[in-house]
PDB file of C-alpha atoms in Angstrom:
ATOM      1  CA  MET A   1       0.000   0.000   0.000  1.00  0.00           C
ATOM      2  CA  ASN A   2       1.293   3.460  -0.899  1.00  0.00           C
ATOM      3  CA  THR A   3       1.206   6.203   1.695  1.00  0.00           C
ATOM      4  CA  THR A   4       1.848   9.923   1.399  1.00  0.00           C
ATOM      5  CA  CYS A   5       3.491  12.141   4.022  1.00  0.00           C
ATOM      6  CA  ASN A   6       2.502  15.799   3.804  1.00  0.00           C
ATOM      7  CA  ALA A   7       4.953  17.043   6.432  1.00  0.00           C
ATOM      8  CA  ALA A   8       7.410  19.581   5.028  1.00  0.00           C
ATOM      9  CA  PRO A   9      11.013  18.321   5.073  1.00  0.00           C
ATOM     10  CA  ILE A  10      13.605  20.151   7.165  1.00  0.00           C
ATOM     11  CA  ARG A  11      15.893  22.125   4.900  1.00  0.00           C
ATOM     12  CA  PRO A  12      19.638  22.336   5.664  1.00  0.00           C
ATOM     13  CA  GLY A  13      20.287  25.017   8.246  1.00  0.00           C
ATOM     14  CA  GLU A  14      16.634  25.133   9.290  1.00  0.00           C
ATOM     15  CA  ALA A  15      15.840  24.175  12.880  1.00  0.00           C
ATOM     16  CA  PRO A  16      12.999  21.677  13.354  1.00  0.00           C
ATOM     17  CA  ALA A  17       9.710  22.736  14.902  1.00  0.00           C
ATOM     18  CA  SER A  18       9.506  22.937  18.683  1.00  0.00           C
ATOM     19  CA  LEU A  19       9.378  19.534  20.329  1.00  0.00           C
ATOM     20  CA  PRO A  20       6.224  18.489  22.163  1.00  0.00           C
ATOM     21  CA  SER A  21       7.036  17.745  25.798  1.00  0.00           C
ATOM     22  CA  GLU A  22       6.105  14.079  25.340  1.00  0.00           C
ATOM     23  CA  ASP A  23       8.931  13.711  22.808  1.00  0.00           C
ATOM     24  CA  VAL A  24      11.604  14.753  25.327  1.00  0.00           C
ATOM     25  CA  ILE A  25      13.278  11.691  26.868  1.00  0.00           C
ATOM     26  CA  ARG A  26      14.041  12.028  30.588  1.00  0.00           C
ATOM     27  CA  HIS A  27      14.833   8.387  31.449  1.00  0.00           C
ATOM     28  CA  ARG A  28      18.566   7.576  31.268  1.00  0.00           C
ATOM     29  CA  PRO A  29      18.924   4.680  28.805  1.00  0.00           C
ATOM     30  CA  LEU A  30      21.283   1.793  29.494  1.00  0.00           C
ATOM     31  CA  TRP A  31      23.976   2.941  27.056  1.00  0.00           C
ATOM     32  CA  PHE A  32      24.132   6.338  28.790  1.00  0.00           C
ATOM     33  CA  ARG A  33      24.350   4.814  32.280  1.00  0.00           C
ATOM     34  CA  GLU A  34      27.130   2.489  31.114  1.00  0.00           C
ATOM     35  CA  ALA A  35      29.014   5.388  29.528  1.00  0.00           C
ATOM     36  CA  LEU A  36      28.906   7.452  32.721  1.00  0.00           C
ATOM     37  CA  ALA A  37      30.078   4.422  34.714  1.00  0.00           C
ATOM     38  CA  ALA A  38      33.072   3.727  32.440  1.00  0.00           C
ATOM     39  CA  PRO A  39      36.423   4.030  34.289  1.00  0.00           C
ATOM     40  CA  HIS A  40      38.092   7.398  33.817  1.00  0.00           C
ATOM     41  CA  GLU A  41      40.428   9.801  35.583  1.00  0.00           C
ATOM     42  CA  SER A  42      40.160  13.451  36.578  1.00  0.00           C
ATOM     43  CA  ARG A  43      43.483  15.181  35.895  1.00  0.00           C
ATOM     44  CA  ARG A  44      45.080  18.625  35.990  1.00  0.00           C
ATOM     45  CA  LEU A  45      47.847  20.360  34.056  1.00  0.00           C
ATOM     46  CA  THR A  46      49.255  23.813  34.753  1.00  0.00           C
ATOM     47  CA  VAL A  47      49.403  25.975  31.619  1.00  0.00           C
ATOM     48  CA  ASP A  48      50.597  29.578  31.786  1.00  0.00           C
ATOM     49  CA  GLY A  49      50.045  29.626  35.528  1.00  0.00           C
ATOM     50  CA  ALA A  50      46.480  28.265  35.491  1.00  0.00           C
ATOM     51  CA  SER A  51      45.366  24.792  36.556  1.00  0.00           C
ATOM     52  CA  ILE A  52      43.546  23.225  33.604  1.00  0.00           C
ATOM     53  CA  HIS A  53      41.226  20.312  34.366  1.00  0.00           C
ATOM     54  CA  TYR A  54      40.534  17.418  32.024  1.00  0.00           C
ATOM     55  CA  LEU A  55      38.985  13.942  32.046  1.00  0.00           C
ATOM     56  CA  TYR A  56      40.791  10.918  30.632  1.00  0.00           C
ATOM     57  CA  TRP A  57      39.668   7.485  29.401  1.00  0.00           C
ATOM     58  CA  GLY A  58      42.311   4.993  28.264  1.00  0.00           C
ATOM     59  CA  ASN A  59      44.026   1.633  28.639  1.00  0.00           C
ATOM     60  CA  GLY A  60      47.381   2.862  29.982  1.00  0.00           C
ATOM     61  CA  ASP A  61      49.183   2.604  26.633  1.00  0.00           C
ATOM     62  CA  THR A  62      50.314   6.158  25.865  1.00  0.00           C
ATOM     63  CA  ASN A  63      51.395   5.114  22.351  1.00  0.00           C
ATOM     64  CA  ARG A  64      47.814   4.201  21.476  1.00  0.00           C
ATOM     65  CA  PRO A  65      46.197   6.815  19.183  1.00  0.00           C
ATOM     66  CA  GLY A  66      43.923   9.277  20.917  1.00  0.00           C
ATOM     67  CA  LEU A  67      41.841  12.417  20.724  1.00  0.00           C
ATOM     68  CA  LEU A  68      40.988  15.449  22.822  1.00  0.00           C
ATOM     69  CA  PHE A  69      37.492  16.977  22.944  1.00  0.00           C
ATOM     70  CA  VAL A  70      37.230  20.751  23.393  1.00  0.00           C
ATOM     71  CA  HIS A  71      33.837  22.151  24.434  1.00  0.00           C
ATOM     72  CA  GLY A  72      32.038  25.321  23.364  1.00  0.00           C
ATOM     73  CA  ASN A  73      31.316  28.691  24.982  1.00  0.00           C
ATOM     74  CA  GLY A  74      30.365  28.317  28.650  1.00  0.00           C
ATOM     75  CA  ALA A  75      30.318  24.502  28.506  1.00  0.00           C
ATOM     76  CA  HIS A  76      32.644  21.960  30.155  1.00  0.00           C
ATOM     77  CA  ALA A  77      34.395  18.611  29.805  1.00  0.00           C
ATOM     78  CA  HIS A  78      31.343  16.571  30.834  1.00  0.00           C
ATOM     79  CA  TRP A  79      29.587  17.503  27.574  1.00  0.00           C
ATOM     80  CA  PHE A  80      31.667  14.618  26.157  1.00  0.00           C
ATOM     81  CA  HIS A  81      31.569  12.304  29.188  1.00  0.00           C
ATOM     82  CA  PHE A  82      28.953  10.104  27.509  1.00  0.00           C
ATOM     83  CA  ILE A  83      30.701  10.299  24.107  1.00  0.00           C
ATOM     84  CA  ALA A  84      34.241   9.324  25.131  1.00  0.00           C
ATOM     85  CA  PRO A  85      33.441   5.719  26.237  1.00  0.00           C
ATOM     86  CA  LEU A  86      31.877   5.079  22.814  1.00  0.00           C
ATOM     87  CA  LEU A  87      35.349   5.534  21.294  1.00  0.00           C
ATOM     88  CA  THR A  88      37.656   3.835  23.778  1.00  0.00           C
ATOM     89  CA  GLU A  89      37.582   0.470  21.994  1.00  0.00           C
ATOM     90  CA  HIS A  90      40.168   1.922  19.617  1.00  0.00           C
ATOM     91  CA  TYR A  91      41.423   5.183  21.131  1.00  0.00           C
ATOM     92  CA  ASN A  92      42.482   6.926  24.313  1.00  0.00           C
ATOM     93  CA  VAL A  93      40.223   9.925  24.884  1.00  0.00           C
ATOM     94  CA  ALA A  94      40.410  13.139  26.892  1.00  0.00           C
ATOM     95  CA  SER A  95      37.936  15.985  27.372  1.00  0.00           C
ATOM     96  CA  MET A  96      39.109  19.284  28.844  1.00  0.00           C
ATOM     97  CA  ASP A  97      37.752  22.348  30.604  1.00  0.00           C
ATOM     98  CA  LEU A  98      39.053  25.480  28.925  1.00  0.00           C
ATOM     99  CA  GLY A  99      40.511  28.133  31.212  1.00  0.00           C
ATOM    100  CA  GLY A 100      37.747  30.135  32.887  1.00  0.00           C
ATOM    101  CA  MET A 101      35.215  27.355  32.326  1.00  0.00           C
ATOM    102  CA  GLY A 102      34.233  24.090  33.983  1.00  0.00           C
ATOM    103  CA  ASP A 103      36.631  23.143  36.771  1.00  0.00           C
ATOM    104  CA  SER A 104      39.670  24.940  35.344  1.00  0.00           C
ATOM    105  CA  ASP A 105      41.103  28.073  36.937  1.00  0.00           C
ATOM    106  CA  TRP A 106      39.892  31.537  36.004  1.00  0.00           C
ATOM    107  CA  ARG A 107      42.498  33.934  34.619  1.00  0.00           C
ATOM    108  CA  MET A 108      42.927  37.672  34.894  1.00  0.00           C
ATOM    109  CA  ASN A 109      43.201  37.890  31.095  1.00  0.00           C
ATOM    110  CA  TYR A 110      42.267  35.597  28.204  1.00  0.00           C
ATOM    111  CA  SER A 111      43.317  35.459  24.555  1.00  0.00           C
ATOM    112  CA  ARG A 112      43.023  33.086  21.637  1.00  0.00           C
ATOM    113  CA  ASP A 113      46.723  32.257  22.059  1.00  0.00           C
ATOM    114  CA  THR A 114      46.272  31.394  25.744  1.00  0.00           C
ATOM    115  CA  PHE A 115      43.406  29.041  24.909  1.00  0.00           C
ATOM    116  CA  ALA A 116      45.504  27.539  22.104  1.00  0.00           C
ATOM    117  CA  ARG A 117      48.341  26.741  24.497  1.00  0.00           C
ATOM    118  CA  GLU A 118      45.940  25.147  26.980  1.00  0.00           C
ATOM    119  CA  ILE A 119      44.580  22.860  24.268  1.00  0.00           C
ATOM    120  CA  GLY A 120      47.951  22.036  22.742  1.00  0.00           C
ATOM    121  CA  GLU A 121      49.645  21.285  26.052  1.00  0.00           C
ATOM    122  CA  VAL A 122      46.799  19.077  27.313  1.00  0.00           C
ATOM    123  CA  ALA A 123      46.702  17.213  23.989  1.00  0.00           C
ATOM    124  CA  LEU A 124      50.421  16.465  24.174  1.00  0.00           C
ATOM    125  CA  ALA A 125      50.501  15.629  27.901  1.00  0.00           C
ATOM    126  CA  ALA A 126      47.369  13.466  28.231  1.00  0.00           C
ATOM    127  CA  GLY A 127      48.722  10.227  26.728  1.00  0.00           C
ATOM    128  CA  LEU A 128      46.864  10.433  23.433  1.00  0.00           C
ATOM    129  CA  GLY A 129      49.458   8.789  21.222  1.00  0.00           C
ATOM    130  CA  PRO A 130      52.371  10.162  19.185  1.00  0.00           C
ATOM    131  CA  LYS A 131      50.095  12.567  17.295  1.00  0.00           C
ATOM    132  CA  PRO A 132      46.794  13.343  19.059  1.00  0.00           C
ATOM    133  CA  VAL A 133      43.682  14.538  17.240  1.00  0.00           C
ATOM    134  CA  ILE A 134      41.752  17.586  18.495  1.00  0.00           C
ATOM    135  CA  VAL A 135      37.953  17.718  18.148  1.00  0.00           C
ATOM    136  CA  GLY A 136      36.554  21.180  18.899  1.00  0.00           C
ATOM    137  CA  HIS A 137      32.911  22.294  19.018  1.00  0.00           C
ATOM    138  CA  SER A 138      31.635  25.846  18.373  1.00  0.00           C
ATOM    139  CA  PHE A 139      33.809  28.322  20.341  1.00  0.00           C
ATOM    140  CA  GLY A 140      36.006  25.333  21.156  1.00  0.00           C
ATOM    141  CA  ALA A 141      36.489  24.805  17.428  1.00  0.00           C
ATOM    142  CA  PHE A 142      37.723  28.390  17.046  1.00  0.00           C
ATOM    143  CA  VAL A 143      40.368  28.035  19.760  1.00  0.00           C
ATOM    144  CA  SER A 144      41.198  24.493  18.565  1.00  0.00           C
ATOM    145  CA  LEU A 145      41.955  25.989  15.159  1.00  0.00           C
ATOM    146  CA  MET A 146      44.361  28.362  16.904  1.00  0.00           C
ATOM    147  CA  ALA A 147      45.916  25.393  18.716  1.00  0.00           C
ATOM    148  CA  ALA A 148      46.392  23.521  15.440  1.00  0.00           C
ATOM    149  CA  HIS A 149      48.047  26.651  14.034  1.00  0.00           C
ATOM    150  CA  GLN A 150      50.601  26.534  16.874  1.00  0.00           C
ATOM    151  CA  TYR A 151      50.968  22.763  17.295  1.00  0.00           C
ATOM    152  CA  GLY A 152      49.931  21.378  13.903  1.00  0.00           C
ATOM    153  CA  ASP A 153      53.134  19.488  13.127  1.00  0.00           C
ATOM    154  CA  ARG A 154      52.672  17.541  16.391  1.00  0.00           C
ATOM    155  CA  LEU A 155      49.005  16.699  15.814  1.00  0.00           C
ATOM    156  CA  GLY A 156      47.322  13.858  13.959  1.00  0.00           C
ATOM    157  CA  GLY A 157      44.382  15.982  12.828  1.00  0.00           C
ATOM    158  CA  LEU A 158      41.807  18.653  13.620  1.00  0.00           C
ATOM    159  CA  LEU A 159      38.042  18.078  13.431  1.00  0.00           C
ATOM    160  CA  LEU A 160      35.967  21.263  13.750  1.00  0.00           C
ATOM    161  CA  CYS A 161      32.309  20.799  14.694  1.00  0.00           C
ATOM    162  CA  ASP A 162      29.610  23.326  13.802  1.00  0.00           C
ATOM    163  CA  TYR A 163      31.965  26.224  13.298  1.00  0.00           C
ATOM    164  CA  THR A 164      32.167  28.261  10.125  1.00  0.00           C
ATOM    165  CA  ILE A 165      35.227  30.025   8.769  1.00  0.00           C
ATOM    166  CA  PRO A 166      34.565  33.491   7.341  1.00  0.00           C
ATOM    167  CA  ARG A 167      35.803  34.455   3.917  1.00  0.00           C
ATOM    168  CA  PRO A 168      38.883  36.711   3.806  1.00  0.00           C
ATOM    169  CA  GLY A 169      37.925  40.299   4.603  1.00  0.00           C
ATOM    170  CA  GLU A 170      34.673  39.236   6.274  1.00  0.00           C
ATOM    171  CA  ARG A 171      34.762  40.666   9.807  1.00  0.00           C
ATOM    172  CA  ARG A 172      33.310  38.449  12.493  1.00  0.00           C
ATOM    173  CA  GLU A 173      34.226  39.548  15.989  1.00  0.00           C
ATOM    174  CA  TRP A 174      31.633  37.882  18.212  1.00  0.00           C
ATOM    175  CA  PHE A 175      32.975  39.587  21.311  1.00  0.00           C
ATOM    176  CA  LEU A 176      34.594  42.872  20.246  1.00  0.00           C
ATOM    177  CA  ASP A 177      31.432  43.864  18.360  1.00  0.00           C
ATOM    178  CA  GLY A 178      29.017  42.740  21.076  1.00  0.00           C
ATOM    179  CA  PRO A 179      27.974  44.207  24.410  1.00  0.00           C
ATOM    180  CA  GLU A 180      30.181  43.695  27.442  1.00  0.00           C
ATOM    181  CA  ARG A 181      29.294  40.517  29.342  1.00  0.00           C
ATOM    182  CA  LYS A 182      27.839  41.119  32.793  1.00  0.00           C
ATOM    183  CA  PRO A 183      28.663  38.979  35.869  1.00  0.00           C
ATOM    184  CA  THR A 184      26.549  35.839  36.093  1.00  0.00           C
ATOM    185  CA  ARG A 185      23.586  35.826  38.444  1.00  0.00           C
ATOM    186  CA  ILE A 186      23.896  34.148  41.844  1.00  0.00           C
ATOM    187  CA  TYR A 187      20.958  31.929  42.774  1.00  0.00           C
ATOM    188  CA  LYS A 188      19.940  31.179  46.343  1.00  0.00           C
ATOM    189  CA  SER A 189      19.541  27.433  45.817  1.00  0.00           C
ATOM    190  CA  LEU A 190      20.863  24.724  43.522  1.00  0.00           C
ATOM    191  CA  GLU A 191      17.330  23.800  42.470  1.00  0.00           C
ATOM    192  CA  GLU A 192      16.593  27.378  41.399  1.00  0.00           C
ATOM    193  CA  ALA A 193      19.852  27.518  39.448  1.00  0.00           C
ATOM    194  CA  LYS A 194      19.309  24.134  37.745  1.00  0.00           C
ATOM    195  CA  ALA A 195      15.901  25.295  36.528  1.00  0.00           C
ATOM    196  CA  ARG A 196      17.586  28.141  34.639  1.00  0.00           C
ATOM    197  CA  PHE A 197      19.888  25.941  32.543  1.00  0.00           C
ATOM    198  CA  ARG A 198      19.498  26.596  28.789  1.00  0.00           C
ATOM    199  CA  LEU A 199      21.471  25.727  25.679  1.00  0.00           C
ATOM    200  CA  ALA A 200      23.104  28.616  23.851  1.00  0.00           C
ATOM    201  CA  PRO A 201      22.237  29.134  21.086  1.00  0.00           C
ATOM    202  CA  LEU A 202      18.783  28.180  22.287  1.00  0.00           C
ATOM    203  CA  GLN A 203      17.363  24.960  20.848  1.00  0.00           C
ATOM    204  CA  ASP A 204      15.164  22.018  21.781  1.00  0.00           C
ATOM    205  CA  CYS A 205      16.820  18.699  22.533  1.00  0.00           C
ATOM    206  CA  ALA A 206      14.931  15.405  22.596  1.00  0.00           C
ATOM    207  CA  ASN A 207      17.596  13.863  24.830  1.00  0.00           C
ATOM    208  CA  GLY A 208      16.465  15.633  27.972  1.00  0.00           C
ATOM    209  CA  PHE A 209      18.355  13.114  30.109  1.00  0.00           C
ATOM    210  CA  ILE A 210      21.624  14.570  28.737  1.00  0.00           C
ATOM    211  CA  LEU A 211      20.590  18.113  29.640  1.00  0.00           C
ATOM    212  CA  ASP A 212      19.603  16.868  33.099  1.00  0.00           C
ATOM    213  CA  TYR A 213      23.154  15.532  33.446  1.00  0.00           C
ATOM    214  CA  ILE A 214      25.243  18.432  32.106  1.00  0.00           C
ATOM    215  CA  GLY A 215      23.096  21.199  33.621  1.00  0.00           C
ATOM    216  CA  PRO A 216      23.958  20.690  37.316  1.00  0.00           C
ATOM    217  CA  LEU A 217      27.625  20.164  36.379  1.00  0.00           C
ATOM    218  CA  SER A 218      27.588  23.672  34.900  1.00  0.00           C
ATOM    219  CA  LEU A 219      27.066  25.178  38.366  1.00  0.00           C
ATOM    220  CA  ARG A 220      29.215  25.821  41.427  1.00  0.00           C
ATOM    221  CA  ALA A 221      28.595  26.992  44.969  1.00  0.00           C
ATOM    222  CA  VAL A 222      30.180  30.352  45.814  1.00  0.00           C
ATOM    223  CA  THR A 223      30.644  32.198  49.086  1.00  0.00           C
ATOM    224  CA  LYS A 224      30.322  35.922  49.682  1.00  0.00           C
ATOM    225  CA  GLY A 225      33.782  37.489  49.507  1.00  0.00           C
ATOM    226  CA  GLU A 226      35.299  34.620  47.492  1.00  0.00           C
ATOM    227  CA  THR A 227      37.456  35.775  44.558  1.00  0.00           C
ATOM    228  CA  ARG A 228      37.962  34.045  41.199  1.00  0.00           C
ATOM    229  CA  GLY A 229      39.885  35.812  38.463  1.00  0.00           C
ATOM    230  CA  LYS A 230      38.691  39.410  38.389  1.00  0.00           C
ATOM    231  CA  ARG A 231      35.466  38.737  40.275  1.00  0.00           C
ATOM    232  CA  THR A 232      34.768  38.853  43.989  1.00  0.00           C
ATOM    233  CA  PHE A 233      31.373  37.300  44.662  1.00  0.00           C
ATOM    234  CA  GLU A 234      28.965  39.635  46.416  1.00  0.00           C
ATOM    235  CA  GLU A 235      26.746  36.974  47.942  1.00  0.00           C
ATOM    236  CA  THR A 236      26.566  33.282  48.825  1.00  0.00           C
ATOM    237  CA  GLY A 237      24.709  30.883  46.541  1.00  0.00           C
ATOM    238  CA  TRP A 238      25.025  29.072  43.203  1.00  0.00           C
ATOM    239  CA  THR A 239      26.206  30.405  39.862  1.00  0.00           C
ATOM    240  CA  TRP A 240      27.523  29.196  36.500  1.00  0.00           C
ATOM    241  CA  LYS A 241      31.087  27.912  36.392  1.00  0.00           C
ATOM    242  CA  PHE A 242      32.204  30.002  33.420  1.00  0.00           C
ATOM    243  CA  ASP A 243      33.888  33.390  33.768  1.00  0.00           C
ATOM    244  CA  PRO A 244      31.870  35.901  31.678  1.00  0.00           C
ATOM    245  CA  SER A 245      34.817  38.309  31.609  1.00  0.00           C
ATOM    246  CA  ILE A 246      36.530  35.899  29.170  1.00  0.00           C
ATOM    247  CA  PHE A 247      34.634  37.468  26.318  1.00  0.00           C
ATOM    248  CA  ASN A 248      35.113  41.142  27.119  1.00  0.00           C
ATOM    249  CA  GLY A 249      37.640  42.279  24.540  1.00  0.00           C
ATOM    250  CA  LEU A 250      38.507  38.781  23.256  1.00  0.00           C
ATOM    251  CA  ALA A 251      39.740  39.237  19.676  1.00  0.00           C
ATOM    252  CA  MET A 252      39.114  36.414  17.216  1.00  0.00           C
ATOM    253  CA  GLY A 253      41.154  37.770  14.292  1.00  0.00           C
ATOM    254  CA  SER A 254      40.597  37.648  10.546  1.00  0.00           C
ATOM    255  CA  ASP A 255      43.140  34.981   9.567  1.00  0.00           C
ATOM    256  CA  HIS A 256      41.045  31.838  10.089  1.00  0.00           C
ATOM    257  CA  ALA A 257      40.766  30.947   6.402  1.00  0.00           C
ATOM    258  CA  GLU A 258      44.511  31.064   5.854  1.00  0.00           C
ATOM    259  CA  ILE A 259      45.182  29.085   9.025  1.00  0.00           C
ATOM    260  CA  TYR A 260      42.656  26.376   8.095  1.00  0.00           C
ATOM    261  CA  ARG A 261      43.905  26.159   4.504  1.00  0.00           C
ATOM    262  CA  ASP A 262      47.565  25.855   5.537  1.00  0.00           C
ATOM    263  CA  LEU A 263      47.275  23.493   8.538  1.00  0.00           C
ATOM    264  CA  ALA A 264      50.285  21.247   9.102  1.00  0.00           C
ATOM    265  CA  CYS A 265      47.927  18.392  10.050  1.00  0.00           C
ATOM    266  CA  PRO A 266      44.837  16.880   8.382  1.00  0.00           C
ATOM    267  CA  GLY A 267      41.550  18.701   8.899  1.00  0.00           C
ATOM    268  CA  ALA A 268      37.799  18.120   8.548  1.00  0.00           C
ATOM    269  CA  MET A 269      34.497  19.900   9.254  1.00  0.00           C
ATOM    270  CA  MET A 270      31.317  18.448  10.782  1.00  0.00           C
ATOM    271  CA  PHE A 271      27.948  20.271  10.916  1.00  0.00           C
ATOM    272  CA  GLY A 272      24.525  19.475  12.251  1.00  0.00           C
ATOM    273  CA  LEU A 273      22.309  19.342   9.171  1.00  0.00           C
ATOM    274  CA  ALA A 274      19.607  21.362  10.959  1.00  0.00           C
ATOM    275  CA  SER A 275      22.088  23.783  12.551  1.00  0.00           C
ATOM    276  CA  LYS A 276      21.687  27.484  11.901  1.00  0.00           C
ATOM    277  CA  ASP A 277      25.456  27.540  11.358  1.00  0.00           C
ATOM    278  CA  TYR A 278      25.184  25.230   8.355  1.00  0.00           C
ATOM    279  CA  GLU A 279      24.632  26.644   4.880  1.00  0.00           C
ATOM    280  CA  ARG A 280      25.449  24.908   1.599  1.00  0.00           C
ATOM    281  CA  GLU A 281      27.216  28.024   0.356  1.00  0.00           C
ATOM    282  CA  LYS A 282      29.498  28.088   3.396  1.00  0.00           C
ATOM    283  CA  ALA A 283      30.250  24.381   3.007  1.00  0.00           C
ATOM    284  CA  ASP A 284      31.060  24.913  -0.665  1.00  0.00           C
ATOM    285  CA  TYR A 285      33.456  27.690   0.306  1.00  0.00           C
ATOM    286  CA  LEU A 286      35.232  25.399   2.782  1.00  0.00           C
ATOM    287  CA  ARG A 287      35.617  22.736   0.097  1.00  0.00           C
ATOM    288  CA  GLU A 288      37.048  25.311  -2.305  1.00  0.00           C
ATOM    289  CA  LEU A 289      39.371  26.654   0.370  1.00  0.00           C
ATOM    290  CA  ALA A 290      40.787  23.230   1.292  1.00  0.00           C
ATOM    291  CA  PRO A 291      39.606  20.497  -1.141  1.00  0.00           C
ATOM    292  CA  GLU A 292      41.499  17.791   0.763  1.00  0.00           C
ATOM    293  CA  LYS A 293      39.587  18.463   3.992  1.00  0.00           C
ATOM    294  CA  PRO A 294      36.175  16.715   4.177  1.00  0.00           C
ATOM    295  CA  VAL A 295      33.022  18.688   5.036  1.00  0.00           C
ATOM    296  CA  PHE A 296      30.016  16.632   6.129  1.00  0.00           C
ATOM    297  CA  THR A 297      26.725  16.840   8.038  1.00  0.00           C
ATOM    298  CA  VAL A 298      24.938  14.818  10.717  1.00  0.00           C
ATOM    299  CA  PRO A 299      21.177  14.440  10.025  1.00  0.00           C
ATOM    300  CA  GLY A 300      18.834  15.102  12.911  1.00  0.00           C
ATOM    301  CA  ALA A 301      21.291  17.402  14.660  1.00  0.00           C
ATOM    302  CA  GLN A 302      21.222  21.113  15.307  1.00  0.00           C
ATOM    303  CA  HIS A 303      24.187  23.083  16.662  1.00  0.00           C
ATOM    304  CA  HIS A 304      24.793  20.818  19.659  1.00  0.00           C
ATOM    305  CA  ILE A 305      25.481  17.695  17.634  1.00  0.00           C
ATOM    306  CA  MET A 306      26.749  15.557  20.503  1.00  0.00           C
ATOM    307  CA  LEU A 307      23.558  16.195  22.480  1.00  0.00           C
ATOM    308  CA  ASP A 308      21.122  15.717  19.594  1.00  0.00           C
ATOM    309  CA  GLN A 309      22.734  12.651  17.991  1.00  0.00           C
ATOM    310  CA  PRO A 310      25.360  11.240  20.381  1.00  0.00           C
ATOM    311  CA  HIS A 311      25.879   7.916  18.603  1.00  0.00           C
ATOM    312  CA  ALA A 312      26.031   9.480  15.151  1.00  0.00           C
ATOM    313  CA  PHE A 313      28.461  12.084  16.494  1.00  0.00           C
ATOM    314  CA  ALA A 314      30.717   9.412  18.017  1.00  0.00           C
ATOM    315  CA  THR A 315      30.544   7.323  14.835  1.00  0.00           C
ATOM    316  CA  ALA A 316      31.505  10.328  12.708  1.00  0.00           C
ATOM    317  CA  VAL A 317      34.457  11.142  14.959  1.00  0.00           C
ATOM    318  CA  GLY A 318      35.580   7.506  14.919  1.00  0.00           C
ATOM    319  CA  SER A 319      35.273   7.304  11.129  1.00  0.00           C
ATOM    320  CA  VAL A 320      37.382  10.419  10.598  1.00  0.00           C
ATOM    321  CA  MET A 321      39.952   9.069  13.075  1.00  0.00           C
ATOM    322  CA  ALA A 322      40.042   5.710  11.292  1.00  0.00           C
ATOM    323  CA  GLY A 323      40.692   7.409   7.960  1.00  0.00           C
ATOM    324  CA  TRP A 324      43.568   9.464   9.330  1.00  0.00           C
ATOM    325  CA  ARG A 325      44.952   6.421  11.111  1.00  0.00           C
ATOM    326  CA  ALA A 326      44.919   4.425   7.878  1.00  0.00           C
ATOM    327  CA  GLU A 327      46.817   7.259   6.183  1.00  0.00           C
ATOM    328  CA  GLY A 328      49.485   7.144   8.888  1.00  0.00           C
ATOM    329  CA  ALA A 329      48.693  10.612  10.240  1.00  0.00           C
ATOM    330  CA  LEU A 330      48.371   9.487  13.878  1.00  0.00           C
ATOM    331  CA  GLY A 331      51.988   8.353  14.137  1.00  0.00           C
TER     332      GLY A 331
END
């Protein structure tokens, strides 16, 4: 019997309609519980005077190929806690907290070069094989690109996720051109703070159990008079772990296209097919800029690919890694 579906298809770069509440999954499935329970270590490395925190999954063989996940703006290492164990059959895996975010130290000043050194030094120190791969998402992709610019000859590859590279001469200063970031609000209780957790950019996510996991880990208790970086907290309560002063005056630069084109290591680009950051024209430009670097999409995913389609995201990362490994790029 033939049937006809009259629902309009989702076009690339177009977010799906708002999810009905009954389509949001709150129960933690078995695979997710097993991933969170997988053995791992919490580690620290001092970079430019700041203690940088990262998580590590591995088998003890530091010559085994590996990869480092780098999170986006205001996020943290646990955004990949449920992804990493899906890849440890073949690779050692680490996931870091950038300076000023997660459980890493806050700094007095931040720059793209400082973030690049944090990423590069963790990648080389974490036991991720002779030539580690860096996988960066969103803002983390931007600073991972800077890391690959500095450390490219010591890396096995760079996979950028849902991050677009502007054409030469196209100014895109997210932070210099925007309003100054205000201090984060302090909530009286953890429950009140947890209720305020939102994805940025804002989107629905069917995997509500993932949001329920990463949301509380985005918060920390603070005490009146406590000082972190430039901020002294004015009251006791709960607030977000990231330092909003990171983005006041943070220059991105206009050399991204040249850096990506001339990387000393292999590169690739992944987008969520329904992400607002994905446009066919932009993907075509990336292919023209660096024909040897694959550009591909993950169906059913918006900007936060690893939250929307965790297994597809892990499979894509593993496939790119396998290709580079077969080519001998991982050492």
